[in-house]
């Protein structure tokens, strides 16, 4: 923390950032607000890495756009930016999940992926089904529901579990299936990496 600016108000810091392009004042603002903004982001996202990335993006954007916006008060402005970035994160996550579900649905039958190799297709289907059998029952149930195109929220609601638990079950299922197929059909790992 820069001792020079420690006694300055947020408004004085803001004036130095906007009026004089003071990087030292910007660093002071960063030091003042990083932790509180990070804690808020983490409370909404529950992921340390993503929360840190969002806060970094917030401050980079703040610096880049410091002359473009009218900022009357730092705290409400920074939290407004943070809320927008969190919403953007969830929109991207929803879109990613939707595309993943659509891809999985269109490739439900592995013969779509290997149409010219029926023996390999049959072997893959057999190994895949056996791999599903090794999954814990709840994990298998969640994974199969996701393959039917249900969203994390729908699965969570249907099974009375949290969306985070749904995500963990699906991640565990993918890891276990990868491991199983790696042990039994190493040459199919290239195909299976498309799932992750």
XYZ file of N, CA and C in Angstrom:
588
model
N 0.837 -1.188 0.000
C 0.000 0.000 0.000
C 0.878 1.246 0.000
N 0.561 2.170 -0.843
C 1.322 3.407 -0.930
C 0.900 4.328 0.213
N 1.843 4.614 1.111
C 1.548 5.422 2.294
C 1.088 6.836 1.933
N 1.519 7.326 0.785
C 1.164 8.682 0.367
C -0.350 8.856 0.251
N -1.039 7.829 -0.229
C -2.474 7.953 -0.517
C -3.379 7.340 0.554
N -2.776 6.828 1.600
C -3.567 6.091 2.594
C -4.619 6.975 3.268
N -4.354 8.263 3.380
C -5.307 9.163 4.044
C -6.288 9.812 3.066
N -6.104 9.568 1.795
C -6.980 10.158 0.784
C -8.341 9.462 0.787
N -9.362 10.242 0.515
C -10.704 9.651 0.375
C -10.799 8.958 -0.982
N -11.815 8.137 -1.138
C -12.037 7.476 -2.428
C -12.204 8.500 -3.550
N -12.901 9.591 -3.249
C -13.144 10.613 -4.263
C -11.838 11.288 -4.683
N -10.945 11.523 -3.717
C -9.647 12.116 -4.044
C -8.811 11.153 -4.891
N -8.857 9.879 -4.529
C -8.145 8.847 -5.294
C -8.696 8.811 -6.721
N -10.014 8.832 -6.823
C -10.676 8.799 -8.128
C -10.263 10.004 -8.979
N -10.206 11.171 -8.353
C -9.785 12.382 -9.071
C -8.358 12.229 -9.612
N -7.469 11.649 -8.827
C -6.080 11.446 -9.267
C -6.000 10.434 -10.409
N -6.827 9.400 -10.320
C -6.821 8.369 -11.372
C -7.330 8.952 -12.685
N -8.454 9.642 -12.619
C -9.081 10.164 -13.841
C -8.388 11.441 -14.324
N -8.113 12.342 -13.401
C -7.560 13.643 -13.790
C -6.082 13.623 -14.116
N -5.319 12.742 -13.444
C -3.862 12.765 -13.628
C -3.296 11.418 -14.090
N -4.172 10.458 -14.359
C -3.729 9.116 -14.772
C -2.712 8.525 -13.789
N -2.952 8.747 -12.514
C -2.016 8.296 -11.484
C -2.118 6.789 -11.260
N -1.060 6.085 -11.640
C -1.033 4.640 -11.410
C -0.908 4.324 -9.922
N -0.212 5.188 -9.184
C -0.077 4.972 -7.738
C -1.442 5.073 -7.056
N -2.242 6.037 -7.473
C -3.594 6.172 -6.918
C -4.446 4.969 -7.310
N -4.263 4.500 -8.526
C -4.987 3.305 -8.982
C -4.605 2.092 -8.131
N -3.317 1.952 -7.834
C -2.863 0.848 -6.979
C -3.481 0.947 -5.590
N -3.616 2.158 -5.081
C -4.261 2.359 -3.779
C -5.725 1.918 -3.837
N -6.410 2.300 -4.905
C -7.805 1.882 -5.074
C -7.902 0.352 -5.136
N -6.998 -0.249 -5.879
C -6.939 -1.716 -5.997
C -6.751 -2.340 -4.610
N -5.781 -1.824 -3.860
C -5.516 -2.363 -2.520
C -6.725 -2.210 -1.597
N -7.425 -1.107 -1.714
C -8.588 -0.869 -0.851
C -9.749 -1.816 -1.158
N -9.940 -2.102 -2.434
C -11.166 -2.798 -2.827
C -10.998 -4.248 -3.261
N -9.771 -4.681 -3.488
C -9.600 -6.044 -3.997
C -10.281 -7.072 -3.100
N -9.976 -7.047 -1.814
C -10.470 -8.096 -0.913
C -11.993 -8.100 -0.815
N -12.598 -6.932 -0.649
C -14.057 -6.878 -0.497
C -14.755 -7.295 -1.796
N -14.187 -6.894 -2.936
C -14.766 -7.300 -4.222
C -14.579 -8.796 -4.452
N -13.393 -9.290 -4.116
C -13.127 -10.724 -4.264
C -14.093 -11.540 -3.399
N -14.268 -11.135 -2.153
C -15.170 -11.866 -1.249
C -16.596 -11.893 -1.794
N -17.031 -10.774 -2.354
C -18.373 -10.725 -2.940
C -18.465 -11.667 -4.137
N -17.464 -11.603 -5.017
C -17.460 -12.483 -6.198
C -17.445 -13.944 -5.773
N -16.611 -14.276 -4.804
C -16.499 -15.662 -4.346
C -17.819 -16.140 -3.729
N -18.514 -15.246 -3.036
C -19.798 -15.633 -2.430
C -20.842 -15.960 -3.496
N -20.683 -15.402 -4.694
C -21.637 -15.651 -5.778
C -21.203 -16.793 -6.693
N -19.893 -17.003 -6.833
C -19.389 -17.964 -7.815
C -18.851 -19.237 -7.168
N -18.322 -19.113 -5.954
C -17.787 -20.263 -5.210
C -16.619 -20.923 -5.950
N -15.778 -20.113 -6.556
C -14.591 -20.618 -7.241
C -13.501 -19.556 -7.108
N -12.416 -19.912 -6.417
C -11.361 -18.938 -6.139
C -10.734 -18.391 -7.421
N -10.369 -19.288 -8.326
C -9.680 -18.874 -9.547
C -10.555 -17.940 -10.392
N -11.795 -18.344 -10.618
C -12.695 -17.522 -11.440
C -12.957 -16.180 -10.761
N -13.119 -16.190 -9.438
C -13.342 -14.937 -8.709
C -12.161 -13.994 -8.885
N -10.948 -14.522 -8.773
C -9.758 -13.687 -8.960
C -9.678 -13.153 -10.390
N -9.983 -14.010 -11.352
C -9.958 -13.582 -12.756
C -10.953 -12.448 -13.004
N -12.126 -12.570 -12.426
C -13.153 -11.536 -12.599
C -12.695 -10.213 -11.987
N -12.086 -10.278 -10.803
C -11.623 -9.043 -10.161
C -10.495 -8.406 -10.977
N -9.594 -9.231 -11.496
C -8.523 -8.692 -12.345
C -9.115 -8.011 -13.583
N -10.078 -8.683 -14.197
C -10.734 -8.104 -15.377
C -11.424 -6.788 -15.022
N -12.053 -6.750 -13.853
C -12.737 -5.537 -13.400
C -11.759 -4.367 -13.329
N -10.608 -4.583 -12.678
C -9.666 -3.474 -12.513
C -8.999 -3.079 -13.830
N -8.720 -4.035 -14.679
C -8.153 -3.712 -15.996
C -9.148 -2.861 -16.784
N -10.409 -3.287 -16.786
C -11.453 -2.538 -17.499
C -11.632 -1.144 -16.896
N -11.626 -1.084 -15.562
C -11.755 0.216 -14.883
C -10.663 1.171 -15.363
N -9.423 0.685 -15.388
C -8.305 1.538 -15.809
C -8.445 1.947 -17.276
N -8.784 0.993 -18.115
C -8.892 1.277 -19.549
C -10.025 2.252 -19.867
N -11.090 2.215 -19.087
C -12.263 3.045 -19.373
C -12.406 4.231 -18.418
N -11.350 4.561 -17.712
C -11.438 5.600 -16.672
C -11.878 6.960 -17.211
N -11.622 7.239 -18.481
C -12.005 8.535 -19.056
C -13.347 8.475 -19.783
N -13.899 7.282 -19.935
C -15.108 7.121 -20.747
C -16.402 7.225 -19.949
N -16.339 6.972 -18.656
C -17.557 6.933 -17.848
C -17.540 8.018 -16.782
N -18.716 8.454 -16.402
C -18.839 9.398 -15.296
C -18.973 8.573 -14.021
N -17.975 8.697 -13.159
C -17.963 7.920 -11.918
C -18.142 8.893 -10.763
N -19.269 8.780 -10.084
C -19.552 9.695 -8.984
C -19.017 9.165 -7.663
N -19.067 7.843 -7.503
C -18.619 7.239 -6.250
C -17.998 5.876 -6.550
N -16.820 5.648 -5.996
C -16.056 4.426 -6.313
C -16.791 3.142 -5.957
N -17.198 3.034 -4.708
C -17.742 1.757 -4.231
C -18.945 1.283 -5.053
N -19.988 2.107 -5.223
C -21.126 1.646 -6.024
C -20.736 1.338 -7.471
N -19.826 2.135 -8.014
C -19.399 1.912 -9.397
C -18.678 0.572 -9.528
N -17.742 0.290 -8.617
C -16.990 -0.966 -8.666
C -17.908 -2.169 -8.459
N -18.838 -2.063 -7.528
C -19.762 -3.182 -7.301
C -20.732 -3.353 -8.468
N -21.092 -2.255 -9.110
C -21.920 -2.361 -10.317
C -21.177 -3.090 -11.427
N -19.903 -2.732 -11.609
C -19.078 -3.433 -12.594
C -18.985 -4.917 -12.251
N -18.779 -5.195 -10.966
C -18.628 -6.590 -10.537
C -19.903 -7.389 -10.801
N -21.045 -6.817 -10.474
C -22.310 -7.528 -10.736
C -22.463 -7.835 -12.228
N -22.113 -6.876 -13.065
C -22.197 -7.101 -14.515
C -21.252 -8.209 -14.972
N -20.043 -8.234 -14.424
C -19.080 -9.274 -14.798
C -19.523 -10.651 -14.310
N -20.139 -10.700 -13.138
C -20.651 -11.979 -12.627
C -21.788 -12.470 -13.514
N -22.684 -11.570 -13.898
C -23.771 -11.953 -14.811
C -23.221 -12.436 -16.145
N -22.213 -11.748 -16.654
C -21.579 -12.158 -17.906
C -20.956 -13.548 -17.768
N -20.322 -13.795 -16.624
C -19.734 -15.121 -16.369
C -20.813 -16.198 -16.424
N -21.942 -15.965 -15.760
C -23.009 -16.969 -15.751
C -23.635 -17.139 -17.135
N -23.737 -16.049 -17.896
C -24.245 -16.166 -19.261
C -23.328 -17.041 -20.110
N -22.024 -16.804 -20.005
C -21.055 -17.616 -20.751
C -21.112 -19.073 -20.310
N -21.217 -19.286 -19.003
C -21.276 -20.650 -18.463
C -22.536 -21.361 -18.955
N -23.654 -20.647 -18.968
C -24.906 -21.227 -19.451
C -24.783 -21.608 -20.924
N -24.195 -20.703 -21.718
C -24.023 -20.972 -23.150
C -23.107 -22.161 -23.370
N -22.000 -22.212 -22.622
C -21.067 -23.337 -22.735
C -21.768 -24.648 -22.395
N -22.536 -24.639 -21.318
C -23.248 -25.852 -20.900
C -24.290 -26.250 -21.946
N -24.984 -25.257 -22.507
C -25.990 -25.555 -23.522
C -25.350 -26.180 -24.759
N -24.228 -25.623 -25.207
C -23.524 -26.179 -26.368
C -23.017 -27.589 -26.075
N -22.499 -27.779 -24.880
C -22.020 -29.108 -24.490
C -23.177 -30.109 -24.536
N -24.297 -29.731 -23.944
C -25.452 -30.639 -23.925
C -25.937 -30.948 -25.341
N -25.955 -29.925 -26.205
C -26.377 -30.152 -27.588
C -25.415 -31.095 -28.297
N -24.119 -30.911 -28.061
C -23.128 -31.787 -28.685
C -23.317 -33.219 -28.207
N -23.474 -33.374 -26.900
C -23.642 -34.721 -26.344
C -24.893 -35.377 -26.915
N -25.961 -34.605 -27.011
C -27.200 -35.170 -27.540
C -27.055 -35.594 -28.995
N -26.325 -34.838 -29.766
C -26.174 -35.193 -31.177
C -25.198 -36.340 -31.380
N -24.443 -36.683 -30.350
C -23.479 -37.777 -30.453
C -23.808 -38.890 -29.461
N -25.067 -39.063 -29.170
C -25.475 -40.088 -28.216
C -25.136 -41.480 -28.723
N -25.265 -41.689 -30.000
C -24.925 -42.975 -30.599
C -23.507 -42.859 -31.132
N -22.589 -43.649 -30.569
C -21.192 -43.521 -30.966
C -20.968 -43.872 -32.421
N -21.905 -44.535 -33.060
C -21.733 -44.852 -34.479
C -21.696 -43.575 -35.323
N -22.258 -42.469 -34.793
C -22.164 -41.180 -35.488
C -20.709 -40.745 -35.639
N -19.905 -41.090 -34.648
C -18.520 -40.655 -34.650
C -17.622 -41.543 -35.492
N -17.958 -42.818 -35.600
C -17.120 -43.777 -36.310
C -17.951 -44.581 -37.300
N -18.595 -43.941 -38.268
C -19.542 -44.635 -39.133
C -18.909 -45.690 -40.033
N -17.641 -45.542 -40.379
C -17.004 -46.472 -41.310
C -16.270 -47.607 -40.607
N -16.377 -47.679 -39.293
C -15.644 -48.702 -38.556
C -16.586 -49.405 -37.585
N -17.479 -50.282 -38.095
C -18.491 -50.900 -37.241
C -17.912 -51.710 -36.087
N -16.803 -52.411 -36.298
C -16.231 -53.214 -35.210
C -15.761 -52.312 -34.076
N -15.105 -51.218 -34.435
C -14.634 -50.270 -33.436
C -15.812 -49.598 -32.738
N -16.837 -49.271 -33.503
C -18.035 -48.661 -32.940
C -18.689 -49.588 -31.927
N -18.850 -50.848 -32.280
C -19.459 -51.817 -31.361
C -18.621 -51.979 -30.107
N -17.309 -52.068 -30.273
C -16.418 -52.218 -29.119
C -16.504 -50.995 -28.215
N -16.525 -49.829 -28.811
C -16.645 -48.603 -28.034
C -17.962 -48.575 -27.268
N -19.049 -48.928 -27.927
C -20.361 -48.923 -27.276
C -20.378 -49.887 -26.091
N -19.810 -51.066 -26.286
C -19.758 -52.067 -25.206
C -18.937 -51.538 -24.036
N -17.753 -51.001 -24.333
C -16.876 -50.488 -23.267
C -17.506 -49.288 -22.565
N -18.154 -48.446 -23.324
C -18.820 -47.286 -22.738
C -19.912 -47.732 -21.766
N -20.730 -48.694 -22.177
C -21.809 -49.186 -21.313
C -21.252 -49.868 -20.070
N -20.158 -50.617 -20.228
C -19.530 -51.238 -19.052
C -18.929 -50.171 -18.144
N -18.387 -49.130 -18.762
C -17.851 -48.026 -17.973
C -18.935 -47.348 -17.154
N -20.115 -47.211 -17.732
C -21.238 -46.628 -16.986
C -21.596 -47.474 -15.773
N -21.456 -48.791 -15.898
C -21.807 -49.698 -14.799
C -20.895 -49.533 -13.591
N -19.659 -49.077 -13.804
C -18.746 -48.931 -12.667
C -18.988 -47.639 -11.885
N -19.757 -46.731 -12.456
C -20.029 -45.471 -11.767
C -20.910 -45.714 -10.550
N -20.688 -44.961 -9.465
C -21.613 -45.035 -8.330
C -23.028 -44.689 -8.815
N -24.042 -45.300 -8.224
C -25.421 -45.128 -8.724
C -25.860 -43.667 -8.902
N -25.641 -42.832 -7.917
C -26.080 -41.433 -8.006
C -25.288 -40.695 -9.091
N -24.005 -40.978 -9.152
C -23.133 -40.367 -10.160
C -23.603 -40.757 -11.564
N -23.909 -42.033 -11.753
C -24.396 -42.525 -13.047
C -25.721 -41.861 -13.396
N -26.617 -41.770 -12.406
C -27.931 -41.171 -12.640
C -27.788 -39.713 -13.095
N -26.957 -38.952 -12.407
C -26.746 -37.545 -12.759
C -26.135 -37.435 -14.154
N -25.128 -38.261 -14.433
C -24.457 -38.221 -15.732
C -25.435 -38.542 -16.861
N -26.239 -39.579 -16.682
C -27.186 -39.966 -17.731
C -28.262 -38.895 -17.940
N -28.684 -38.252 -16.861
C -29.646 -37.153 -17.009
C -29.027 -36.002 -17.809
N -27.746 -35.744 -17.573
C -27.084 -34.679 -18.340
C -26.980 -35.068 -19.813
N -26.834 -36.344 -20.100
C -26.768 -36.821 -21.486
C -28.126 -36.688 -22.177
N -29.186 -36.601 -21.384
C -30.524 -36.436 -21.957
C -30.846 -34.960 -22.215
N -29.886 -34.097 -21.950
C -30.070 -32.686 -22.262
C -30.562 -31.833 -21.117
N -30.651 -32.391 -19.935
C -31.106 -31.593 -18.802
C -29.979 -30.674 -18.333
N -30.354 -29.505 -17.873
C -29.372 -28.556 -17.342
C -29.018 -28.956 -15.916
N -27.936 -28.371 -15.418
C -27.539 -28.636 -14.028
C -28.695 -28.285 -13.087
N -29.339 -27.156 -13.376
C -30.439 -26.708 -12.511
C -31.592 -27.714 -12.519
N -31.946 -28.216 -13.701
C -33.037 -29.193 -13.796
C -32.698 -30.479 -13.046
N -31.468 -30.945 -13.218
C -31.048 -32.172 -12.530
C -31.066 -31.952 -11.023
N -30.532 -30.817 -10.583
C -30.494 -30.508 -9.153
C -31.903 -30.491 -8.570
N -32.824 -29.874 -9.285
C -34.208 -29.797 -8.821
C -34.855 -31.179 -8.772
N -34.647 -31.963 -9.819
C -35.257 -33.291 -9.903
C -34.748 -34.232 -8.814
N -33.450 -34.126 -8.487
C -32.850 -35.051 -7.518
C -32.700 -34.444 -6.125
N -33.157 -33.213 -5.957
C -33.060 -32.504 -4.672
C -31.618 -32.425 -4.173
N -30.721 -32.012 -5.068
C -29.327 -31.790 -4.713
C -28.917 -30.433 -5.272
N -27.761 -29.940 -4.853
C -27.311 -28.626 -5.336
C -26.717 -28.738 -6.737
N -26.684 -27.606 -7.435
C -26.075 -27.578 -8.768
C -24.588 -27.914 -8.682
N -23.946 -27.504 -7.590
C -22.524 -27.813 -7.398
C -22.334 -29.326 -7.294
N -23.255 -30.017 -6.600
C -23.178 -31.476 -6.484
C -23.377 -32.119 -7.849
N -24.288 -31.581 -8.635
C -24.494 -32.084 -10.004
C -23.196 -31.961 -10.788
N -22.583 -30.788 -10.715
C -21.324 -30.557 -11.431
C -20.249 -31.546 -10.975
N -20.180 -31.790 -9.667
C -19.179 -32.720 -9.134
C -19.434 -34.144 -9.620
N -20.698 -34.566 -9.640
C -21.028 -35.917 -10.124
C -20.645 -36.081 -11.595
N -20.960 -35.081 -12.408
C -20.648 -35.167 -13.838
C -19.138 -35.190 -14.050
N -18.432 -34.342 -13.322
C -16.975 -34.317 -13.426
C -16.383 -35.663 -13.006
N -16.901 -36.220 -11.916
C -16.423 -37.526 -11.438
C -16.717 -38.613 -12.469
N -17.905 -38.584 -13.053
C -18.278 -39.587 -14.059
C -17.338 -39.515 -15.255
N -17.061 -38.317 -15.727
C -16.170 -38.161 -16.880
C -14.776 -38.672 -16.549
N -14.281 -38.325 -15.355
C -12.951 -38.792 -14.953
C -12.904 -40.315 -14.868
N -13.926 -40.919 -14.259
C -13.946 -42.378 -14.112
C -14.067 -43.067 -15.466
N -14.905 -42.517 -16.344
C -15.052 -43.105 -17.679
C -13.760 -42.970 -18.483
N -13.106 -41.833 -18.365
C -11.822 -41.666 -19.053
C -10.818 -42.708 -18.571
N -10.732 -42.847 -17.242
C -9.786 -43.803 -16.662
C -10.110 -45.222 -17.118
N -11.399 -45.563 -17.091
C -11.824 -46.910 -17.495
C -11.475 -47.173 -18.960
N -11.817 -46.229 -19.818
C -11.534 -46.421 -21.241
C -10.034 -46.401 -21.529
N -9.307 -45.612 -20.755
C -7.855 -45.577 -20.950
C -7.251 -46.945 -20.649
N -7.761 -47.597 -19.619
C -7.259 -48.926 -19.254
C -7.671 -49.981 -20.272
N -8.858 -49.843 -20.834
C -9.400 -50.899 -21.689
C -9.259 -50.634 -23.185
N -9.267 -49.384 -23.554
C -9.165 -49.052 -24.982
C -8.321 -47.792 -25.164
N -7.014 -47.893 -24.995
C -6.175 -46.689 -25.050
C -6.325 -45.890 -26.338
N -6.546 -46.539 -27.461
C -6.635 -45.820 -28.735
C -7.906 -44.991 -28.861
N -8.834 -45.162 -27.924
C -10.067 -44.361 -27.978
C -9.976 -43.080 -27.154
N -8.862 -42.885 -26.466
C -8.753 -41.693 -25.629
C -8.823 -40.404 -26.452
N -8.319 -40.436 -27.648
C -8.399 -39.231 -28.488
C -9.856 -38.841 -28.712
N -10.704 -39.818 -28.946
C -12.129 -39.540 -29.119
C -12.734 -39.020 -27.820
N -12.371 -39.638 -26.708
C -13.017 -39.292 -25.443
C -12.608 -37.912 -24.941
N -11.456 -37.417 -25.345
C -11.054 -36.085 -24.898
C -11.998 -35.005 -25.416
N -12.780 -35.301 -26.416
C -13.775 -34.339 -26.898
C -14.828 -34.039 -25.839
N -14.963 -34.913 -24.862
C -16.005 -34.749 -23.846
C -15.652 -33.706 -22.817
N -14.405 -33.381 -22.689
C -14.016 -32.512 -21.587
C -13.728 -31.110 -22.039
